[in-house]
Amino acid sequence: MSQLTDTHPDPAIGDDVVMLTVPADGGYLGVLRTATAGLAARLHFALDEIEDLRIAVDEACAMLLAIATRGAELDCRFAVTEDALTVEVTVTTVRGAKLPAESSFAWKVLTALTSSAAAEATGQRATIRLVTRRTGA
């Protein structure tokens, strides 16, 4: 079941935050790509920046799906600031799961398409964080 929490200010950082939870299944990645594009458009990102971010979110989710537990959910947090969109995707992982190395092709894609990309795997959860700043902002 998908869950969408409407945009709301996060008092800790002063941003608008959108939380979206979908099943950890490739069939739901279109929902996250669409949300990403809509929020990037709200920030007046250029069309090529929007497409780059959609591809980056898709790649990050694919990395996480590869190590997700059966029946897991992808928790996606979008933080909107005046000139940037931060996307954090988190999933429950199988025991001993590892994300691809930063030297892998998948990470090269993420760092080429975003302003910054980072990952963290702790316990049985993994998170990938992408930050994209609007060009010329």
PDB file of N, CA and C in Angstrom, residues 79-127:
ATOM      1  N   ALA A  79      12.979  16.589   0.431  1.00  0.00           N
ATOM      2  CA  ALA A  79      13.089  17.879   1.128  1.00  0.00           C
ATOM      3  C   ALA A  79      13.298  18.959   0.070  1.00  0.00           C
ATOM      4  N   VAL A  80      12.399  19.925   0.059  1.00  0.00           N
ATOM      5  CA  VAL A  80      12.403  20.982  -0.944  1.00  0.00           C
ATOM      6  C   VAL A  80      12.878  22.280  -0.298  1.00  0.00           C
ATOM      7  N   THR A  81      13.948  22.852  -0.839  1.00  0.00           N
ATOM      8  CA  THR A  81      14.409  24.169  -0.407  1.00  0.00           C
ATOM      9  C   THR A  81      14.263  25.115  -1.595  1.00  0.00           C
ATOM     10  N   GLU A  82      14.677  26.340  -1.416  1.00  0.00           N
ATOM     11  CA  GLU A  82      14.511  27.336  -2.473  1.00  0.00           C
ATOM     12  C   GLU A  82      15.242  26.964  -3.757  1.00  0.00           C
ATOM     13  N   ASP A  83      16.413  26.320  -3.625  1.00  0.00           N
ATOM     14  CA  ASP A  83      17.218  26.035  -4.812  1.00  0.00           C
ATOM     15  C   ASP A  83      17.676  24.588  -4.947  1.00  0.00           C
ATOM     16  N   ALA A  84      17.141  23.690  -4.102  1.00  0.00           N
ATOM     17  CA  ALA A  84      17.600  22.297  -4.162  1.00  0.00           C
ATOM     18  C   ALA A  84      16.490  21.326  -3.782  1.00  0.00           C
ATOM     19  N   LEU A  85      16.664  20.100  -4.251  1.00  0.00           N
ATOM     20  CA  LEU A  85      15.779  19.002  -3.880  1.00  0.00           C
ATOM     21  C   LEU A  85      16.657  17.879  -3.352  1.00  0.00           C
ATOM     22  N   THR A  86      16.371  17.457  -2.123  1.00  0.00           N
ATOM     23  CA  THR A  86      17.082  16.338  -1.525  1.00  0.00           C
ATOM     24  C   THR A  86      16.133  15.155  -1.484  1.00  0.00           C
ATOM     25  N   VAL A  87      16.601  14.013  -1.973  1.00  0.00           N
ATOM     26  CA  VAL A  87      15.799  12.798  -1.995  1.00  0.00           C
ATOM     27  C   VAL A  87      16.543  11.738  -1.193  1.00  0.00           C
ATOM     28  N   GLU A  88      15.888  11.218  -0.151  1.00  0.00           N
ATOM     29  CA  GLU A  88      16.447  10.125   0.643  1.00  0.00           C
ATOM     30  C   GLU A  88      15.530   8.921   0.502  1.00  0.00           C
ATOM     31  N   VAL A  89      16.100   7.808   0.059  1.00  0.00           N
ATOM     32  CA  VAL A  89      15.332   6.576  -0.104  1.00  0.00           C
ATOM     33  C   VAL A  89      15.920   5.545   0.844  1.00  0.00           C
ATOM     34  N   THR A  90      15.047   4.915   1.643  1.00  0.00           N
ATOM     35  CA  THR A  90      15.471   3.951   2.650  1.00  0.00           C
ATOM     36  C   THR A  90      14.678   2.664   2.502  1.00  0.00           C
ATOM     37  N   VAL A  91      15.341   1.532   2.770  1.00  0.00           N
ATOM     38  CA  VAL A  91      14.675   0.231   2.703  1.00  0.00           C
ATOM     39  C   VAL A  91      15.262  -0.693   3.769  1.00  0.00           C
ATOM     40  N   THR A  92      14.465  -1.641   4.225  1.00  0.00           N
ATOM     41  CA  THR A  92      14.945  -2.701   5.102  1.00  0.00           C
ATOM     42  C   THR A  92      15.682  -3.704   4.230  1.00  0.00           C
ATOM     43  N   THR A  93      16.880  -4.106   4.659  1.00  0.00           N
ATOM     44  CA  THR A  93      17.717  -4.962   3.828  1.00  0.00           C
ATOM     45  C   THR A  93      17.886  -6.357   4.421  1.00  0.00           C
ATOM     46  N   VAL A  94      18.298  -7.264   3.553  1.00  0.00           N
ATOM     47  CA  VAL A  94      18.640  -8.608   4.004  1.00  0.00           C
ATOM     48  C   VAL A  94      19.918  -8.527   4.833  1.00  0.00           C
ATOM     49  N   ARG A  95      20.095  -9.481   5.713  1.00  0.00           N
ATOM     50  CA  ARG A  95      21.272  -9.504   6.594  1.00  0.00           C
ATOM     51  C   ARG A  95      22.557  -9.554   5.760  1.00  0.00           C
ATOM     52  N   GLY A  96      23.502  -8.689   6.121  1.00  0.00           N
ATOM     53  CA  GLY A  96      24.791  -8.664   5.436  1.00  0.00           C
ATOM     54  C   GLY A  96      24.793  -7.975   4.086  1.00  0.00           C
ATOM     55  N   ALA A  97      23.708  -7.318   3.743  1.00  0.00           N
ATOM     56  CA  ALA A  97      23.610  -6.650   2.436  1.00  0.00           C
ATOM     57  C   ALA A  97      24.613  -5.501   2.339  1.00  0.00           C
ATOM     58  N   LYS A  98      25.145  -5.328   1.146  1.00  0.00           N
ATOM     59  CA  LYS A  98      26.078  -4.230   0.889  1.00  0.00           C
ATOM     60  C   LYS A  98      25.635  -3.472  -0.356  1.00  0.00           C
ATOM     61  N   LEU A  99      25.759  -2.171  -0.287  1.00  0.00           N
ATOM     62  CA  LEU A  99      25.483  -1.332  -1.451  1.00  0.00           C
ATOM     63  C   LEU A  99      26.673  -1.403  -2.395  1.00  0.00           C
ATOM     64  N   PRO A 100      26.467  -1.096  -3.672  1.00  0.00           N
ATOM     65  CA  PRO A 100      27.597  -1.090  -4.610  1.00  0.00           C
ATOM     66  C   PRO A 100      28.683  -0.114  -4.143  1.00  0.00           C
ATOM     67  N   ALA A 101      29.924  -0.429  -4.472  1.00  0.00           N
ATOM     68  CA  ALA A 101      31.054   0.426  -4.108  1.00  0.00           C
ATOM     69  C   ALA A 101      30.944   1.771  -4.818  1.00  0.00           C
ATOM     70  N   GLU A 102      31.533   2.796  -4.203  1.00  0.00           N
ATOM     71  CA  GLU A 102      31.498   4.136  -4.800  1.00  0.00           C
ATOM     72  C   GLU A 102      32.235   4.194  -6.132  1.00  0.00           C
ATOM     73  N   SER A 103      33.057   3.200  -6.407  1.00  0.00           N
ATOM     74  CA  SER A 103      33.765   3.153  -7.687  1.00  0.00           C
ATOM     75  C   SER A 103      32.954   2.429  -8.764  1.00  0.00           C
ATOM     76  N   SER A 104      31.770   1.905  -8.400  1.00  0.00           N
ATOM     77  CA  SER A 104      30.947   1.157  -9.350  1.00  0.00           C
ATOM     78  C   SER A 104      30.300   2.088 -10.379  1.00  0.00           C
ATOM     79  N   PHE A 105      29.867   1.486 -11.489  1.00  0.00           N
ATOM     80  CA  PHE A 105      29.191   2.251 -12.532  1.00  0.00           C
ATOM     81  C   PHE A 105      27.934   2.924 -11.992  1.00  0.00           C
ATOM     82  N   ALA A 106      27.176   2.214 -11.154  1.00  0.00           N
ATOM     83  CA  ALA A 106      25.935   2.772 -10.594  1.00  0.00           C
ATOM     84  C   ALA A 106      26.215   4.060  -9.822  1.00  0.00           C
ATOM     85  N   TRP A 107      27.294   4.082  -9.031  1.00  0.00           N
ATOM     86  CA  TRP A 107      27.631   5.304  -8.288  1.00  0.00           C
ATOM     87  C   TRP A 107      28.122   6.405  -9.208  1.00  0.00           C
ATOM     88  N   LYS A 108      28.821   6.025 -10.267  1.00  0.00           N
ATOM     89  CA  LYS A 108      29.263   7.036 -11.246  1.00  0.00           C
ATOM     90  C   LYS A 108      28.044   7.722 -11.853  1.00  0.00           C
ATOM     91  N   VAL A 109      26.998   6.950 -12.124  1.00  0.00           N
ATOM     92  CA  VAL A 109      25.755   7.512 -12.667  1.00  0.00           C
ATOM     93  C   VAL A 109      25.155   8.498 -11.663  1.00  0.00           C
ATOM     94  N   LEU A 110      25.042   8.078 -10.399  1.00  0.00           N
ATOM     95  CA  LEU A 110      24.433   8.949  -9.386  1.00  0.00           C
ATOM     96  C   LEU A 110      25.204  10.247  -9.216  1.00  0.00           C
ATOM     97  N   THR A 111      26.522  10.171  -9.161  1.00  0.00           N
ATOM     98  CA  THR A 111      27.303  11.394  -8.947  1.00  0.00           C
ATOM     99  C   THR A 111      27.342  12.277 -10.184  1.00  0.00           C
ATOM    100  N   ALA A 112      27.167  11.681 -11.363  1.00  0.00           N
ATOM    101  CA  ALA A 112      27.134  12.481 -12.587  1.00  0.00           C
ATOM    102  C   ALA A 112      25.806  13.220 -12.738  1.00  0.00           C
ATOM    103  N   LEU A 113      24.734  12.648 -12.219  1.00  0.00           N
ATOM    104  CA  LEU A 113      23.400  13.206 -12.427  1.00  0.00           C
ATOM    105  C   LEU A 113      22.907  14.101 -11.296  1.00  0.00           C
ATOM    106  N   THR A 114      23.626  14.148 -10.178  1.00  0.00           N
ATOM    107  CA  THR A 114      23.191  14.938  -9.031  1.00  0.00           C
ATOM    108  C   THR A 114      24.334  15.824  -8.535  1.00  0.00           C
ATOM    109  N   SER A 115      24.002  16.754  -7.651  1.00  0.00           N
ATOM    110  CA  SER A 115      25.043  17.586  -7.041  1.00  0.00           C
ATOM    111  C   SER A 115      25.865  16.776  -6.061  1.00  0.00           C
ATOM    112  N   SER A 116      25.214  15.845  -5.342  1.00  0.00           N
ATOM    113  CA  SER A 116      25.929  14.943  -4.446  1.00  0.00           C
ATOM    114  C   SER A 116      25.087  13.705  -4.192  1.00  0.00           C
ATOM    115  N   ALA A 117      25.783  12.612  -3.888  1.00  0.00           N
ATOM    116  CA  ALA A 117      25.131  11.340  -3.578  1.00  0.00           C
ATOM    117  C   ALA A 117      25.891  10.696  -2.431  1.00  0.00           C
ATOM    118  N   ALA A 118      25.150  10.102  -1.508  1.00  0.00           N
ATOM    119  CA  ALA A 118      25.765   9.432  -0.362  1.00  0.00           C
ATOM    120  C   ALA A 118      24.894   8.248   0.020  1.00  0.00           C
ATOM    121  N   ALA A 119      25.524   7.290   0.685  1.00  0.00           N
ATOM    122  CA  ALA A 119      24.783   6.105   1.114  1.00  0.00           C
ATOM    123  C   ALA A 119      25.212   5.724   2.520  1.00  0.00           C
ATOM    124  N   GLU A 120      24.286   5.056   3.203  1.00  0.00           N
ATOM    125  CA  GLU A 120      24.572   4.578   4.545  1.00  0.00           C
ATOM    126  C   GLU A 120      23.819   3.267   4.737  1.00  0.00           C
ATOM    127  N   ALA A 121      24.514   2.273   5.240  1.00  0.00           N
ATOM    128  CA  ALA A 121      23.879   1.003   5.574  1.00  0.00           C
ATOM    129  C   ALA A 121      24.191   0.715   7.040  1.00  0.00           C
ATOM    130  N   THR A 122      23.136   0.683   7.854  1.00  0.00           N
ATOM    131  CA  THR A 122      23.307   0.414   9.278  1.00  0.00           C
ATOM    132  C   THR A 122      22.302  -0.646   9.696  1.00  0.00           C
ATOM    133  N   GLY A 123      22.787  -1.631  10.426  1.00  0.00           N
ATOM    134  CA  GLY A 123      21.885  -2.687  10.852  1.00  0.00           C
ATOM    135  C   GLY A 123      21.260  -3.341   9.647  1.00  0.00           C
ATOM    136  N   GLN A 124      19.955  -3.317   9.597  1.00  0.00           N
ATOM    137  CA  GLN A 124      19.244  -3.903   8.464  1.00  0.00           C
ATOM    138  C   GLN A 124      18.495  -2.847   7.669  1.00  0.00           C
ATOM    139  N   ARG A 125      19.057  -1.632   7.594  1.00  0.00           N
ATOM    140  CA  ARG A 125      18.466  -0.558   6.798  1.00  0.00           C
ATOM    141  C   ARG A 125      19.559   0.073   5.959  1.00  0.00           C
ATOM    142  N   ALA A 126      19.186   0.461   4.748  1.00  0.00           N
ATOM    143  CA  ALA A 126      20.111   1.175   3.864  1.00  0.00           C
ATOM    144  C   ALA A 126      19.404   2.413   3.336  1.00  0.00           C
ATOM    145  N   THR A 127      20.159   3.503   3.237  1.00  0.00           N
ATOM    146  CA  THR A 127      19.627   4.774   2.752  1.00  0.00           C
ATOM    147  C   THR A 127      20.566   5.345   1.702  1.00  0.00           C
TER     148      THR A 127
END
